Tab-separated table of C-alpha atoms in Angstrom:
chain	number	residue	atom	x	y	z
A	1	UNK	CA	249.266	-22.783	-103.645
A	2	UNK	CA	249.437	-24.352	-107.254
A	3	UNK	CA	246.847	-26.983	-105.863
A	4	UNK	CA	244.548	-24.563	-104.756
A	5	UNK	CA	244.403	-22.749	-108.030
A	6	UNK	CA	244.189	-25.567	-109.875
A	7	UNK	CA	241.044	-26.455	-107.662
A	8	UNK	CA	239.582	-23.512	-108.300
A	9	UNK	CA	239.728	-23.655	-111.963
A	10	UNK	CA	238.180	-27.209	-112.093
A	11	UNK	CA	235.351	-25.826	-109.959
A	12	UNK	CA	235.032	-22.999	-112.222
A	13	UNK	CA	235.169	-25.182	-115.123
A	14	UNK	CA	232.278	-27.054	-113.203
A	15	UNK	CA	230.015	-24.154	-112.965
A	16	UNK	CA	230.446	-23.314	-116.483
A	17	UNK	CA	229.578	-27.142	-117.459
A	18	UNK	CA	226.277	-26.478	-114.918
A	19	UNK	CA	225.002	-23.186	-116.080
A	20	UNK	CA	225.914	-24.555	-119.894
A	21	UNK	CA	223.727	-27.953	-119.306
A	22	UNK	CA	221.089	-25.490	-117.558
A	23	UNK	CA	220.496	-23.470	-120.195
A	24	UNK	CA	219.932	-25.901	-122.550
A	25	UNK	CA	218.110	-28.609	-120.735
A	26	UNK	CA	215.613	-25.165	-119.961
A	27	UNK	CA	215.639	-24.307	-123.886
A	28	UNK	CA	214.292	-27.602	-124.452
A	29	UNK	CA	211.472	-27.783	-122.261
A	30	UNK	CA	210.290	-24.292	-123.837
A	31	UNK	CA	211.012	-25.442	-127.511
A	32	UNK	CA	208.946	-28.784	-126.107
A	33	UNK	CA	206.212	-26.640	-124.713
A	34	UNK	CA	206.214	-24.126	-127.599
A	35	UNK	CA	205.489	-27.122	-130.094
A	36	UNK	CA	202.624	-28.645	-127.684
A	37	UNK	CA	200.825	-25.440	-127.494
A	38	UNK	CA	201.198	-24.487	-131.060
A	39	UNK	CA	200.043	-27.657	-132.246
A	40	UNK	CA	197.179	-28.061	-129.636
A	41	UNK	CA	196.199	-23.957	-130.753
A	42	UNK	CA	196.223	-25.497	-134.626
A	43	UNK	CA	193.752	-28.680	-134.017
A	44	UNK	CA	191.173	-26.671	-131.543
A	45	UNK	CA	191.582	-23.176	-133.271
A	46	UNK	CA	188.095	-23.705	-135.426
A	47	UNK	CA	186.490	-25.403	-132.529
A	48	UNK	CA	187.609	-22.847	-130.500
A	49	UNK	CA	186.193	-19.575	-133.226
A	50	UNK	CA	182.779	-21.821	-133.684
A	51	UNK	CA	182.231	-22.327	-129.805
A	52	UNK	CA	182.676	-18.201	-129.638
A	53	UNK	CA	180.485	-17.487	-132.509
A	54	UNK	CA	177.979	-19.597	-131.851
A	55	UNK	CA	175.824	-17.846	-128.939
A	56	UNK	CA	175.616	-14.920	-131.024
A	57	UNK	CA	174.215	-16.961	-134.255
A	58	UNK	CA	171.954	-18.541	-131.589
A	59	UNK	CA	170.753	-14.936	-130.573
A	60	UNK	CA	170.383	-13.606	-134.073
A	61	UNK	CA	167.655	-16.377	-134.818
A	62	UNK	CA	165.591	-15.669	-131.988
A	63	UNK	CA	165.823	-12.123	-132.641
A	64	UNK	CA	165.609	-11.454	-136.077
A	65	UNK	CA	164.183	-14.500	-137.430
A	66	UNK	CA	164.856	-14.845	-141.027
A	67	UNK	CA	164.962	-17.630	-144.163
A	68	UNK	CA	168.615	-16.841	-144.727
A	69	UNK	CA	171.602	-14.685	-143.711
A	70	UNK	CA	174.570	-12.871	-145.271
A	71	UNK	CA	177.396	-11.915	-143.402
A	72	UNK	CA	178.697	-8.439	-144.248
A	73	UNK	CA	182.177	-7.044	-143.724
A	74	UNK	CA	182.223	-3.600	-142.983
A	75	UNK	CA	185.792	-1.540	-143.092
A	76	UNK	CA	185.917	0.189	-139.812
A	77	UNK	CA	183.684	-2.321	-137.826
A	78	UNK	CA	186.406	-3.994	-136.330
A	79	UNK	CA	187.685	-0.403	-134.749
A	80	UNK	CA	184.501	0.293	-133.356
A	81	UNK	CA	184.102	-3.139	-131.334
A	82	UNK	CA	181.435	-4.657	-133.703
A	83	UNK	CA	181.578	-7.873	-135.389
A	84	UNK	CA	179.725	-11.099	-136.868
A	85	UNK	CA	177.680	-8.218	-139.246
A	86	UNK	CA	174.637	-10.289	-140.904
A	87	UNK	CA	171.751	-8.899	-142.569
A	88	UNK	CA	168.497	-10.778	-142.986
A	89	UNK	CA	166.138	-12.101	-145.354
A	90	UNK	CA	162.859	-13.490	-146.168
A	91	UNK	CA	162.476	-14.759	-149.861
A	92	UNK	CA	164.222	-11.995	-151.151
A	93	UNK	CA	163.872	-8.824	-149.138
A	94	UNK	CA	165.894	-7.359	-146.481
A	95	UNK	CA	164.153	-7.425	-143.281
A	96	UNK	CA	166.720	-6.686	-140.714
A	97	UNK	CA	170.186	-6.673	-139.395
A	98	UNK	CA	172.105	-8.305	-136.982
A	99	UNK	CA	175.489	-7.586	-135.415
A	100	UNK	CA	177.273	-8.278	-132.670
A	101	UNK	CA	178.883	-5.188	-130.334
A	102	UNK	CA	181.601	-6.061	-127.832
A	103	UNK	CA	182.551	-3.540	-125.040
A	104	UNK	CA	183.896	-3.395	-121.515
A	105	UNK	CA	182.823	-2.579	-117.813
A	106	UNK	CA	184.409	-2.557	-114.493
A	107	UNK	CA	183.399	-6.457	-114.737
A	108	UNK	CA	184.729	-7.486	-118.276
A	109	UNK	CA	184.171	-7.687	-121.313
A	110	UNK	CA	180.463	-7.373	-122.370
A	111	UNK	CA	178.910	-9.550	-125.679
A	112	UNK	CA	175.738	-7.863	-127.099
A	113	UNK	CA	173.568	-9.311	-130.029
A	114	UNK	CA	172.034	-5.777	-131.461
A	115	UNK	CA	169.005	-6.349	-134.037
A	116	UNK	CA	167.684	-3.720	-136.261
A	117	UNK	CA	164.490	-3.748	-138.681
A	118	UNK	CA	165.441	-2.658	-141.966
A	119	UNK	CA	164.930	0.949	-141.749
A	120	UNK	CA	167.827	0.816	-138.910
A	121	UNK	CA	165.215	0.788	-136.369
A	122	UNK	CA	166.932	-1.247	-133.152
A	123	UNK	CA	163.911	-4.595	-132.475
A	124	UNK	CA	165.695	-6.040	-129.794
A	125	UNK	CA	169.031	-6.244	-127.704
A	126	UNK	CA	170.523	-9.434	-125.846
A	127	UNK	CA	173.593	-9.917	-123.708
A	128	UNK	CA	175.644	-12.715	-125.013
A	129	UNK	CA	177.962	-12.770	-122.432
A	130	UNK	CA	178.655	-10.319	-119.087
A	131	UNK	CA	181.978	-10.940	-118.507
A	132	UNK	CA	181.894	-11.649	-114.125
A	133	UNK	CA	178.360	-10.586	-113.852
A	134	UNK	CA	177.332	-8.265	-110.850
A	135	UNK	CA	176.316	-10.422	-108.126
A	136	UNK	CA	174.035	-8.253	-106.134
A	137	UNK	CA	171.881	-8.029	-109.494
A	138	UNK	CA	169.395	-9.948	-111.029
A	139	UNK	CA	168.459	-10.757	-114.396
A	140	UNK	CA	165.240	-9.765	-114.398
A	141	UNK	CA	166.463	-6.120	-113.905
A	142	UNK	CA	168.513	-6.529	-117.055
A	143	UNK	CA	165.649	-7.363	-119.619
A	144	UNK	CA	163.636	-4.428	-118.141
A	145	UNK	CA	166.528	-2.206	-119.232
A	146	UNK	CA	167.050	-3.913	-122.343
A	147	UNK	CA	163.710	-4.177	-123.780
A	148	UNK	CA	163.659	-0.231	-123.998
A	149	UNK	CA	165.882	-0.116	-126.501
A	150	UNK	CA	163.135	-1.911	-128.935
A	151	UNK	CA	162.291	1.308	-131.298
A	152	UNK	CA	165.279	3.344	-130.807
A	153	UNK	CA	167.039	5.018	-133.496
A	154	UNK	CA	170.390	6.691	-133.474
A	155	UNK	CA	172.462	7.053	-130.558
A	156	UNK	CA	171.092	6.689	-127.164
A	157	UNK	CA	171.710	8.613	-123.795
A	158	UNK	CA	171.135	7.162	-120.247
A	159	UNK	CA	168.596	9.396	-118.262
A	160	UNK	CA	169.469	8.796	-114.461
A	161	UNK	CA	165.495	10.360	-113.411
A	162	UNK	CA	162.952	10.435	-115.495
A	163	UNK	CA	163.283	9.882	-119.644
A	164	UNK	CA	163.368	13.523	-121.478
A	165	UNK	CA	162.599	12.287	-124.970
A	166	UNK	CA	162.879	9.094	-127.683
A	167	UNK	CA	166.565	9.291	-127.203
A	168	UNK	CA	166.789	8.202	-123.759
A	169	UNK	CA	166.746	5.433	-121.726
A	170	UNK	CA	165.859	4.898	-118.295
A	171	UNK	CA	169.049	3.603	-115.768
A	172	UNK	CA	167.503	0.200	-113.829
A	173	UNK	CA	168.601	-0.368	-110.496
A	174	UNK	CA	170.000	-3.734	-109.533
A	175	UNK	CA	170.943	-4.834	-112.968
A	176	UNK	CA	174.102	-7.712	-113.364
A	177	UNK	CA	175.567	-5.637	-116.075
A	178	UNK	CA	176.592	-1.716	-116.606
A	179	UNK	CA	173.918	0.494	-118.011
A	180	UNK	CA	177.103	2.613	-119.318
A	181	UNK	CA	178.436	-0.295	-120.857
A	182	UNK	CA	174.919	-1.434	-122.686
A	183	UNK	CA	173.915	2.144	-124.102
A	184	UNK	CA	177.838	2.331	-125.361
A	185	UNK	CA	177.634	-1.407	-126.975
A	186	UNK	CA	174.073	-0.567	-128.660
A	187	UNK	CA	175.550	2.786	-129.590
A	188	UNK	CA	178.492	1.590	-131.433
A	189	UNK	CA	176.083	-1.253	-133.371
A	190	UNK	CA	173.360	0.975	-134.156
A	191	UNK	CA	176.027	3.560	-135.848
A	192	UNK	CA	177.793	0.210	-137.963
A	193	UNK	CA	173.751	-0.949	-138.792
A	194	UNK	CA	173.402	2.726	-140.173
A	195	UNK	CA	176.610	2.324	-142.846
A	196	UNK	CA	174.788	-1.160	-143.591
A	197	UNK	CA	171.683	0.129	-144.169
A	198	UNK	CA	173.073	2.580	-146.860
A	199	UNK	CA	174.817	-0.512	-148.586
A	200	UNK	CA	178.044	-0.078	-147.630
A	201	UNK	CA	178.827	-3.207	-146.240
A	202	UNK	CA	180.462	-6.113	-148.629
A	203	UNK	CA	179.194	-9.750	-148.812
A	204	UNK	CA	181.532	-11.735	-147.266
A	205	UNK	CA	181.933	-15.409	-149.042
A	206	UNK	CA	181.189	-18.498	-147.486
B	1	UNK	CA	192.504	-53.990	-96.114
B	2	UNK	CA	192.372	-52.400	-92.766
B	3	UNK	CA	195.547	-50.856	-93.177
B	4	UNK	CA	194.633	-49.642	-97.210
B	5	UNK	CA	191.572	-47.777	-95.363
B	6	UNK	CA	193.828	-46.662	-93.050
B	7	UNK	CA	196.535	-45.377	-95.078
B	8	UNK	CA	193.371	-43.750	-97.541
B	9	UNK	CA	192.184	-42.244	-93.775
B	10	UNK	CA	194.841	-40.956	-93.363
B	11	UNK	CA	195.566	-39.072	-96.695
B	12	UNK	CA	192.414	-37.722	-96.724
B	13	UNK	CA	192.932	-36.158	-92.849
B	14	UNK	CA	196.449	-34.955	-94.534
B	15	UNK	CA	194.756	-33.717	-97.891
B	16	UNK	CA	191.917	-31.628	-96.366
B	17	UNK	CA	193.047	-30.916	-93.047
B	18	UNK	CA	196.864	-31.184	-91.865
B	19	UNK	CA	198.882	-30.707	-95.125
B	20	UNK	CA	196.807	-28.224	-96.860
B	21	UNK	CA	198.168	-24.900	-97.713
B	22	UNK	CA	195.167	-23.564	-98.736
B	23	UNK	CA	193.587	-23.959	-95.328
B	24	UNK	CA	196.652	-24.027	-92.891
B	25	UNK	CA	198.302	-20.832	-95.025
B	26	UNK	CA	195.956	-19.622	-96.935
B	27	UNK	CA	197.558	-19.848	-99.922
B	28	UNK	CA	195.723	-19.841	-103.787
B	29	UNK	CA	192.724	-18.295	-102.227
B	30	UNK	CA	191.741	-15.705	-105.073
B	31	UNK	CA	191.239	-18.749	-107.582
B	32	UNK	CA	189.234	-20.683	-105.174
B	33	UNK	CA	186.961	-17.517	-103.744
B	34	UNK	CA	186.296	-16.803	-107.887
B	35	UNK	CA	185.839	-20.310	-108.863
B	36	UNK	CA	183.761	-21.323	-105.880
B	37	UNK	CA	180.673	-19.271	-106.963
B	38	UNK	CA	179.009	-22.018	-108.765
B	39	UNK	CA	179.602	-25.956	-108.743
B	40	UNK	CA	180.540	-26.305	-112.100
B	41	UNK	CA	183.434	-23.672	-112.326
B	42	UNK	CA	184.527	-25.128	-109.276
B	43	UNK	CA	184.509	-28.851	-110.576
B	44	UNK	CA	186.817	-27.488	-113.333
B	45	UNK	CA	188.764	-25.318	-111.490
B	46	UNK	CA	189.423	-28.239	-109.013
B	47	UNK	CA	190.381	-30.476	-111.541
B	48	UNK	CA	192.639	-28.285	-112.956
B	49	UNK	CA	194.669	-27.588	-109.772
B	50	UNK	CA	194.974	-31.562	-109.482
B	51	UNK	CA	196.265	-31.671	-113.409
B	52	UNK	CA	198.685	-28.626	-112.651
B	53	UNK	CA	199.815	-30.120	-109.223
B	54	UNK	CA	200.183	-33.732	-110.570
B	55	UNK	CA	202.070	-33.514	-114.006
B	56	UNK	CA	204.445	-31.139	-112.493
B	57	UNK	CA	205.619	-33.046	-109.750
B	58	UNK	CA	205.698	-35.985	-112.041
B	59	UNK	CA	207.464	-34.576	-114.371
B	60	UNK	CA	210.195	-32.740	-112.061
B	61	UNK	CA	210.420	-36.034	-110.198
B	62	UNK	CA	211.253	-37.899	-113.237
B	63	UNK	CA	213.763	-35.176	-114.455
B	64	UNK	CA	215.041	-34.461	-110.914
B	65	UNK	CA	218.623	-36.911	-111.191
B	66	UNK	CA	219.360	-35.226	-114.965
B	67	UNK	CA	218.143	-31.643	-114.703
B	68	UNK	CA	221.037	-29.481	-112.562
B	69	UNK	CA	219.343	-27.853	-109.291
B	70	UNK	CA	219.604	-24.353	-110.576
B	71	UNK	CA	216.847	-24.463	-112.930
B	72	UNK	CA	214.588	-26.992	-110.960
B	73	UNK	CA	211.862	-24.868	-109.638
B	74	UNK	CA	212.174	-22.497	-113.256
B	75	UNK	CA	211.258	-26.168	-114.669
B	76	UNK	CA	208.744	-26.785	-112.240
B	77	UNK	CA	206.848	-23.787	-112.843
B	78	UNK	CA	206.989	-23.980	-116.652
B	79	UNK	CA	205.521	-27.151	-116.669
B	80	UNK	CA	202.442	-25.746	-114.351
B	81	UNK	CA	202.119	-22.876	-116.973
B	82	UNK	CA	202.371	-25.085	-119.819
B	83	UNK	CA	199.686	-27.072	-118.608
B	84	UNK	CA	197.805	-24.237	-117.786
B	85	UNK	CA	197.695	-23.213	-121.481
B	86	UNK	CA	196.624	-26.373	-122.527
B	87	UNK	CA	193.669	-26.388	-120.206
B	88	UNK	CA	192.845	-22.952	-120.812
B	89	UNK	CA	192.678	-24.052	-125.119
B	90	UNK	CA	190.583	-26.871	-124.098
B	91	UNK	CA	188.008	-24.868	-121.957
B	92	UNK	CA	188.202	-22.539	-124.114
B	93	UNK	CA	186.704	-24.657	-126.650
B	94	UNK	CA	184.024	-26.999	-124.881
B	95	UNK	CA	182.827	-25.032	-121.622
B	96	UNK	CA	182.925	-21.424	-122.991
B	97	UNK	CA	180.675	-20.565	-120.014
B	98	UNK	CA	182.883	-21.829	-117.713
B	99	UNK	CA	185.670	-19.915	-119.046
B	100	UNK	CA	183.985	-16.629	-119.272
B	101	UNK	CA	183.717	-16.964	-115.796
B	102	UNK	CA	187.040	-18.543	-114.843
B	103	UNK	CA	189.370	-18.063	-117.480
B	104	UNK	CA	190.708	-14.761	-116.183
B	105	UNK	CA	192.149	-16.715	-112.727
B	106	UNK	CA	193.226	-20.057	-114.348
B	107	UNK	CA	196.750	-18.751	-115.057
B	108	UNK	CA	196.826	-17.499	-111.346
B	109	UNK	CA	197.125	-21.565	-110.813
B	110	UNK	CA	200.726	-21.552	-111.888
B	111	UNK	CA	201.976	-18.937	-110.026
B	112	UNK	CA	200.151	-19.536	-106.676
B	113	UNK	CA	202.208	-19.862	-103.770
B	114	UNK	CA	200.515	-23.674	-103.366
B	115	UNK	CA	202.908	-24.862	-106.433
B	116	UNK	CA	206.138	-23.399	-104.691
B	117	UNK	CA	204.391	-25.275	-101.401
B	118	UNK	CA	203.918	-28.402	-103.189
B	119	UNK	CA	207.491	-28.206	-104.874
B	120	UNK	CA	209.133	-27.813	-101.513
B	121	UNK	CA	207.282	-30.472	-100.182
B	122	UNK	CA	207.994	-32.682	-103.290
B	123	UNK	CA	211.622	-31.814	-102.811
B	124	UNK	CA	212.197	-34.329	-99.368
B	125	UNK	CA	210.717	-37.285	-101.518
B	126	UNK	CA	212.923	-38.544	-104.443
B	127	UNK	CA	210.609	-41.765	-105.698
B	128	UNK	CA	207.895	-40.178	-108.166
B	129	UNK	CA	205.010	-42.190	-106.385
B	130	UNK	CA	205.712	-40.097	-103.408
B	131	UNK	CA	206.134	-36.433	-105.593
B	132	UNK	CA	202.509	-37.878	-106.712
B	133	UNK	CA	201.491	-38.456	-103.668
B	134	UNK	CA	202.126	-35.211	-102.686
B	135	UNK	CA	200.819	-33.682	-105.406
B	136	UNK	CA	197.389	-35.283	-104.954
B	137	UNK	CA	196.795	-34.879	-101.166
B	138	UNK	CA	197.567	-31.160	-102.251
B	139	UNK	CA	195.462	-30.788	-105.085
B	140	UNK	CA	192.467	-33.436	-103.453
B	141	UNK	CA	192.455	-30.972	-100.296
B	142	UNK	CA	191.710	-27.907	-103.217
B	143	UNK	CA	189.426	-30.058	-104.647
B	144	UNK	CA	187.739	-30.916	-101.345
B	145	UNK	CA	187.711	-27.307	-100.248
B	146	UNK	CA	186.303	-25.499	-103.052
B	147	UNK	CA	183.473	-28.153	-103.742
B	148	UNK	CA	182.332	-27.163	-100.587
B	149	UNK	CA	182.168	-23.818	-100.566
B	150	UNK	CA	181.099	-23.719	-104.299
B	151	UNK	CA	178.183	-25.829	-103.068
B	152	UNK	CA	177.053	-23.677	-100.139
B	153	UNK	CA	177.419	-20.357	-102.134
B	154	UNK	CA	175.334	-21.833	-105.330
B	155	UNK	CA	172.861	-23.313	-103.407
B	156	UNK	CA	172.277	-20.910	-100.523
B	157	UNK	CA	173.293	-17.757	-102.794
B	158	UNK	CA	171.237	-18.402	-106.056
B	159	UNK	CA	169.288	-21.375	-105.048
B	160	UNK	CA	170.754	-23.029	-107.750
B	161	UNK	CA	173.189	-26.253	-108.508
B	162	UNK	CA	174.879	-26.787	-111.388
B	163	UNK	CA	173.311	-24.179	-113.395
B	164	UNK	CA	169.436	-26.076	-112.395
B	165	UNK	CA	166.724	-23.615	-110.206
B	166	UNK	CA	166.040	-25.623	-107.586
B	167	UNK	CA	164.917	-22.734	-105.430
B	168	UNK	CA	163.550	-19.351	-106.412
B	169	UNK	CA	166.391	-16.856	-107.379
B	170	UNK	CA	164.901	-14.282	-105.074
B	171	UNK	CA	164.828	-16.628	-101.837
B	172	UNK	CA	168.523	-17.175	-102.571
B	173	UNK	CA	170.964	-15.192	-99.953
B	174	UNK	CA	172.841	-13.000	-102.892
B	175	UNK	CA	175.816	-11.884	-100.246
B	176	UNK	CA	177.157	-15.566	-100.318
B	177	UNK	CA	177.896	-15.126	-104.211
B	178	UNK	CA	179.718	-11.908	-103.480
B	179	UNK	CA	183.417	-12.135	-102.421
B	180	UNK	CA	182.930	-10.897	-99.102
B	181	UNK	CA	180.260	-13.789	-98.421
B	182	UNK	CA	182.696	-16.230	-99.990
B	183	UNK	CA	185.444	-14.881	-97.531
B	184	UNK	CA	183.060	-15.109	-94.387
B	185	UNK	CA	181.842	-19.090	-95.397
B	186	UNK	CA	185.858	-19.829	-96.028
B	187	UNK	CA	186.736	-18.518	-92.327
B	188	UNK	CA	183.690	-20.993	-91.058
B	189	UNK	CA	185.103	-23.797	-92.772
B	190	UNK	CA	188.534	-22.776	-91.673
B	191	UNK	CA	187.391	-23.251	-88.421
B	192	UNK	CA	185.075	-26.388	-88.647
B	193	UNK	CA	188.402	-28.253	-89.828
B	194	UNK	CA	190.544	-26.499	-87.051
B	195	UNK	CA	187.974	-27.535	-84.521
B	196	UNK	CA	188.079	-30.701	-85.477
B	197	UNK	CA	192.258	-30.827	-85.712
B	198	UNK	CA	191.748	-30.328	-81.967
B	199	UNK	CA	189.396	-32.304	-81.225
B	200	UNK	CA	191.761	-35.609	-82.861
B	201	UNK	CA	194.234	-34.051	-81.065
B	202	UNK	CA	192.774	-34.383	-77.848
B	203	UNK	CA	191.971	-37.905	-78.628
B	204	UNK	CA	195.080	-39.011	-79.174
B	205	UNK	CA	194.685	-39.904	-82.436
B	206	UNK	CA	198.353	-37.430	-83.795
């Protein structure tokens, strides 16, 4: 009887030792693994934020040429899903703006480069990136949807038929990306471009 | 040398074919039907089943005599999601493309049911050259698998291979780039390699 108990308590003791050693062999690996990720998210960070940026700076030279650029920070662009704010110039005159609108569809996210002349007019509109595009598109049916944004002003309604006035554009069948998701990105840039326009953006230093 | 070809044969058959729990139980098929879309996201996707597969099983092999059972799968799988996170860092900084289209279903690597396959397998052999063994007919067989369907559905769906036109988009057969497509070409290949099974079973040959 005495034997027995004494068995039990060295197994117990046992268990104890096991789940003790567990614990901390498994709070080592994740300290481990915690200092390999942070230090690997340190080194490639900047690569990381320059890789991201740098289809969008691609995009704004092709569609708003200009001598030089000035990024802008704008207080409430962030909310609205609009970043990487530049405004353009040649010698020393504005001549457009630039921004970059982020939104999401049923397939992802959705990157849009959104160029304006300087009056705030919208010149031209390019996907950065679709998120997981729509297969049974092509994207020939995107740039006809796109390019009727060129002379838009304001915000901009979808017309499922026929287009009623300036405001609208016309829905595109067999497109890779949402027409919702476009006229919502363009939307949201071309209402940041308009608080731009009126100088309310601040330099941002380099 | 007869017996090195052999013995390679022979872990090819086992890779692709016998021991493969992606083909004989359909296990990890979301990553492979997203990844398998286009040959380059299925290159890295491929690789990074083999990275996940291999440095786990090495590293659970080499810990298996001091880490107490309890916690040995826990382990296993936090390695795999460890390494996960380092491959998602470094994709995310040099093949932003490929992770806009595959980053969403790289973590689904570490929890697939093909790592708790692997680990079980990896269990019977206590030397780490057979854990790695294991690990590599596993991940090879992934490899093998989801080259071949990326290859078909980029080729035959777009008309494309790594990202170059080689045929006109609109000749390509846009179904094979959807998931239902991808599903359809995975049940041929399914039985192509179960066809042949039979057929080396008739000979003799297991």
């Amino acid at each position: 009887m005495k034997s027995s108990k004494k068995e039990k308590k060295v197994l117990s003791h046992e268990k104890k030792k096991e789940l003790v050693s567990s614990i901390l062999t498994f709070v080592i690996v994740l300290v481990i693994a915690g200092a390999i990720l942070s230090s690997l998210s340190l080194v490639l960070g900047e690569t990381i934020e320059k890789t991201e940026r740098q289809p969008f700076i691609s995009a704004m030279k092709k569609l708003c040429p200009a001598d030089k650029y000035e990024e802008l920070a704008f207080e409430n662009a962030e909310a609205s899903g609009v970043y990487n704010m530049h405004v353009a110039y040649v010698v020393d005159d504005i001549v457009g703006y630039c921004v970059e609108s982020k939104t999401h569809s049923a397939n992802g996210e959705l990157r849009l480069a959104v160029s304006s002349d300087a009056e705030g007019r919208i010149t031209a509109v390019e996907i950065i990136s679709r998120g997981k595009e729509d297969a049974s598109g092509t994207k020939a049916q995107d740039k006809e949807f796109l390019s009727q944004f060129a002379g838009k002003n304001g915000q901009i309604t979808l017309a499922r038929g026929t287009v009623k006035d300036d405001t609208q554009v016309r829905e595109v069948i067999g497109m890779t990306v949402s027409p919702e998701a476009v006229c919502d990105g363009v939307n949201r840039a071309s209402a940041i471009i308009g608080h731009l326009k009126k100088g309310e953006g601040k330099a941002v230093p380099k | 040398m007869k017996k090195k070809s052999g013995k390679l044969g022979k872990m090819i058959r086992e890779s692709i074919v016998f021991e493969n729990g992606f083909i004989a139980l359909l296990l990890g098929l979301t990553p492979m039907l997203v990844a398998s879309t286009r040959l380059i996201d299925a290159l890295v996707m491929g690789v990074s089943a083999i990275v996940v597969l291999t440095d786990s099983a090495v590293l659970s092999a080499l810990l298996s005599k001091t880490v107490p059972n309890g916690i040995k799968v826990a382990l296993h799988i936090t390695v795999a999601v460890v390494s996960i996170a380092v491959i998602e860092l470094l994709i995310r900084a040099f093949a932003p493309t490929v992770f806009e289209n595959i980053g969403m279903y790289l973590p689904l690597l570490s929890v697939s049911g093909v790592l708790t396959y692997s680990f079980e397998k990896e269990k019977r052999k206590k030397k780490i050259s057979g854990a790695l063994e294991t690990a590599l007919v596993t991940g090879g067989g992934f490899f093998a698998e989801i080259l071949i369907l990326a290859f078909v559905r980029e080729f035959f769906g777009r008309g494309s291979l790594l990202g170059f036109q080689i045929l006109p988009e609109e000749y390509g057969m846009r179904f094979l780039t959807l998931p239902g497509g991808g599903l359809i070409l995975l049940g041929v290949l399914i039985a192509v390699l179960r066809a042949y099974v039979q057929k080396i079973e008739k000979e003799g040959e297991i």
